[in-house]
């Protein structure tokens, strides 16, 4: 059955792999499943056709037969349950991998997204500098905790899993900020994830789409 | 096998049910599983014993035999997979219920938490009023979208599920703000969730703990 995902027609990151369709592309590449992409233009996000796929007017979405899903975390977990390779067989290890997906999205990602809100939506506000410092302090706290837990491990919990896709992708948003680079084991973790052939294929596909669509 | 969760010894909400152990208590009540609670004092959060349970120094956690989990979303999903009653049998409906858990935590909750950051951590800042207005606008946007999708449905997607525990609980943080009350169907949704006997039992348990511990 054909899998169709949605992505920005013109992503604001200009093909740098930051949009959340990367997570879904990467997961599909890891499990070796082909997919089609429906590119959504900015003016289409709040139209009924897209809101039927995602009531929150976001990408990515996932369509396969009668099933339509939104939320990158949910889609990556669905792919990991549907096709082998991204979740451990052992029940406890599987529960921990899913736990890391939630931890990445609920605990690690919010201050990282907030940093972009400060940088772009609060540009020109007199408080921008002070808010950026507060946001960076929150991010540093989370990275310190994550770094301590990861230690010298290759991946979050045993073998590479769906959780590493989510965590490495959201940490990649910090590349070049200096924050990720303060924690050598986290910077190496992201680099290791991005060196995977499946990541490389997904990255090339979204970059080629940006170049073709703009 | 005994299930043990963690909760604040002295929750800042004074037993109003806002701390995230409520989600886990509520899920366990829905599936009829008894549990023990380990109360964690403020000074214990950053000690090794608690960091071994949760590297991000948060509650709740979940321990059952050799398995230790953190993150309320992951714990509620684990309970829903472990015991019947909180996830549909049908594969597509099950995937959608899990999708709503991610949507609640990744898309709906962050601006609601940010509102508390503005209210408490940014108290006295000259920008507090303007930031609160910006945060409220983001929350209103999400509530408008959620309200449109929910319509007159009783629950998010068919029967009551683990997703309704997460969504109703995080929306309950807005009670009294005026924001939730602007969307009558969402206010009714939260009230319907809180009227469930399992919620009532969980609420009474965490309130009794606050009264006993402080």
Coordinates of C-alpha atoms in Angstrom, one line a residue, chain B residues 58-210:
Chain B
X58 CA 11.2 15.0 37.2
X59 CA 8.2 13.1 38.4
X60 CA 6.4 10.8 37.7
X61 CA 8.3 7.6 37.3
X62 CA 7.0 4.1 37.0
X63 CA 8.7 1.0 38.4
X64 CA 7.5 -2.6 37.9
X65 CA 10.0 -5.4 38.5
X66 CA 13.1 -4.6 36.4
X67 CA 11.4 -1.9 34.3
X68 CA 11.8 1.8 35.2
X69 CA 10.1 4.4 33.1
X70 CA 9.9 8.2 33.2
X71 CA 7.7 10.7 31.2
X72 CA 4.0 10.8 31.9
X73 CA 3.1 10.2 28.2
X74 CA 5.3 7.1 28.0
X75 CA 4.0 5.7 31.3
X76 CA 0.4 6.2 30.4
X77 CA 1.0 4.5 27.0
X78 CA 2.8 1.6 28.7
X79 CA -0.1 1.2 31.1
X80 CA -2.5 1.3 28.2
X81 CA -0.5 -1.4 26.4
X82 CA 0.0 -3.5 29.5
X83 CA -3.7 -3.6 30.7
X84 CA -6.9 -3.5 28.7
X85 CA -9.3 -0.5 28.5
X86 CA -7.3 2.5 27.4
X87 CA -6.5 1.7 23.7
X88 CA -8.8 0.5 20.9
X89 CA -8.3 -3.0 19.5
X90 CA -8.5 -1.9 15.9
X91 CA -5.0 -1.1 14.6
X92 CA -5.9 2.1 12.9
X93 CA -7.9 3.4 15.8
X94 CA -5.0 2.4 18.1
X95 CA -2.5 4.4 16.0
X96 CA -4.8 7.4 16.1
X97 CA -5.2 7.3 19.9
X98 CA -1.4 7.2 20.2
X99 CA -1.2 10.1 17.7
X100 CA -3.4 12.2 20.0
X101 CA -1.1 11.5 22.9
X102 CA 1.8 12.9 20.9
X103 CA -0.3 15.8 19.7
X104 CA -1.4 16.7 23.2
X105 CA 2.2 16.7 24.5
X106 CA 4.1 18.1 21.5
X107 CA 1.6 20.6 20.1
X108 CA -1.0 21.6 22.7
X109 CA 0.9 21.5 25.9
X110 CA 4.1 23.6 25.2
X111 CA 2.3 27.0 25.1
X112 CA 0.3 26.1 28.2
X113 CA 3.5 25.3 30.1
X114 CA 5.1 28.5 28.7
X115 CA 2.2 30.5 30.2
X116 CA 3.2 29.3 33.6
X117 CA 6.8 30.2 32.9
X118 CA 5.7 33.7 32.1
X119 CA 3.5 33.9 35.1
X120 CA 6.0 32.7 37.6
X121 CA 9.6 32.7 36.3
X122 CA 9.2 36.0 34.5
X123 CA 7.3 37.8 37.3
X124 CA 8.5 41.3 37.7
X125 CA 10.1 41.5 34.2
X126 CA 9.0 44.6 32.3
X127 CA 7.9 42.4 29.4
X128 CA 5.6 40.1 31.4
X129 CA 2.4 41.6 30.2
X130 CA 3.4 41.6 26.5
X131 CA 4.7 38.0 26.7
X132 CA 1.6 36.8 28.5
X133 CA -0.5 38.2 25.7
X134 CA 1.7 36.5 23.1
X135 CA 1.5 33.2 24.9
X136 CA -2.3 33.5 25.3
X137 CA -2.6 34.1 21.6
X138 CA -0.7 30.9 20.9
X139 CA -2.8 28.9 23.3
X140 CA -6.0 30.4 21.7
X141 CA -4.8 29.3 18.3
X142 CA -4.3 25.7 19.5
X143 CA -7.6 25.6 21.3
X144 CA -9.5 27.0 18.3
X145 CA -8.0 24.2 16.2
X146 CA -8.7 21.5 18.8
X147 CA -12.2 22.8 19.3
X148 CA -12.9 22.7 15.6
X149 CA -11.7 19.1 15.3
X150 CA -13.5 17.9 18.5
X151 CA -16.8 19.4 17.5
X152 CA -19.6 17.7 19.5
X153 CA -17.7 14.4 19.9
X154 CA -17.5 13.0 23.4
X155 CA -13.8 12.1 23.2
X156 CA -10.9 12.8 20.8
X157 CA -11.4 9.7 18.6
X158 CA -14.2 7.3 19.3
X159 CA -14.1 5.7 22.7
X160 CA -12.3 7.2 25.8
X161 CA -8.6 6.4 25.6
X162 CA -5.2 7.1 27.0
X163 CA -5.1 10.2 24.8
X164 CA -8.1 11.7 26.6
X165 CA -6.3 11.3 29.9
X166 CA -3.3 13.3 28.6
X167 CA -5.3 15.9 26.7
X168 CA -7.9 16.5 29.4
X169 CA -5.3 16.7 32.1
X170 CA -3.1 19.3 30.4
X171 CA -6.2 21.4 29.4
X172 CA -7.3 21.3 33.1
X173 CA -4.2 23.6 33.8
X174 CA -6.1 26.3 32.0
X175 CA -9.2 26.1 34.2
X176 CA -10.0 29.5 35.6
X177 CA -7.7 31.3 33.1
X178 CA -10.7 32.2 30.9
X179 CA -9.0 30.6 27.9
X180 CA -10.6 27.2 28.2
X181 CA -14.0 28.7 29.0
X182 CA -13.9 30.5 25.6
X183 CA -14.4 27.1 23.9
X184 CA -17.5 25.6 25.4
X185 CA -17.0 22.2 23.8
X186 CA -13.5 22.0 25.3
X187 CA -14.6 23.1 28.7
X188 CA -17.3 20.4 28.6
X189 CA -14.8 17.8 27.4
X190 CA -12.6 18.5 30.4
X191 CA -15.5 18.4 32.8
X192 CA -16.7 15.1 31.3
X193 CA -13.2 13.6 31.8
X194 CA -13.0 14.9 35.4
X195 CA -16.4 13.4 36.2
X196 CA -15.1 9.9 35.5
X197 CA -14.9 7.8 38.7
X198 CA -11.3 6.9 38.0
X199 CA -10.3 10.5 37.8
X200 CA -12.1 11.2 41.0
X201 CA -10.3 8.4 42.8
X202 CA -6.9 9.6 41.5
X203 CA -7.7 13.2 42.4
X204 CA -8.7 12.2 45.9
X205 CA -5.5 10.1 46.4
X206 CA -3.1 12.9 45.4
X207 CA -5.1 15.5 47.4
X208 CA -5.0 13.2 50.5
X209 CA -1.2 12.8 50.0
X210 CA -0.7 16.5 49.9

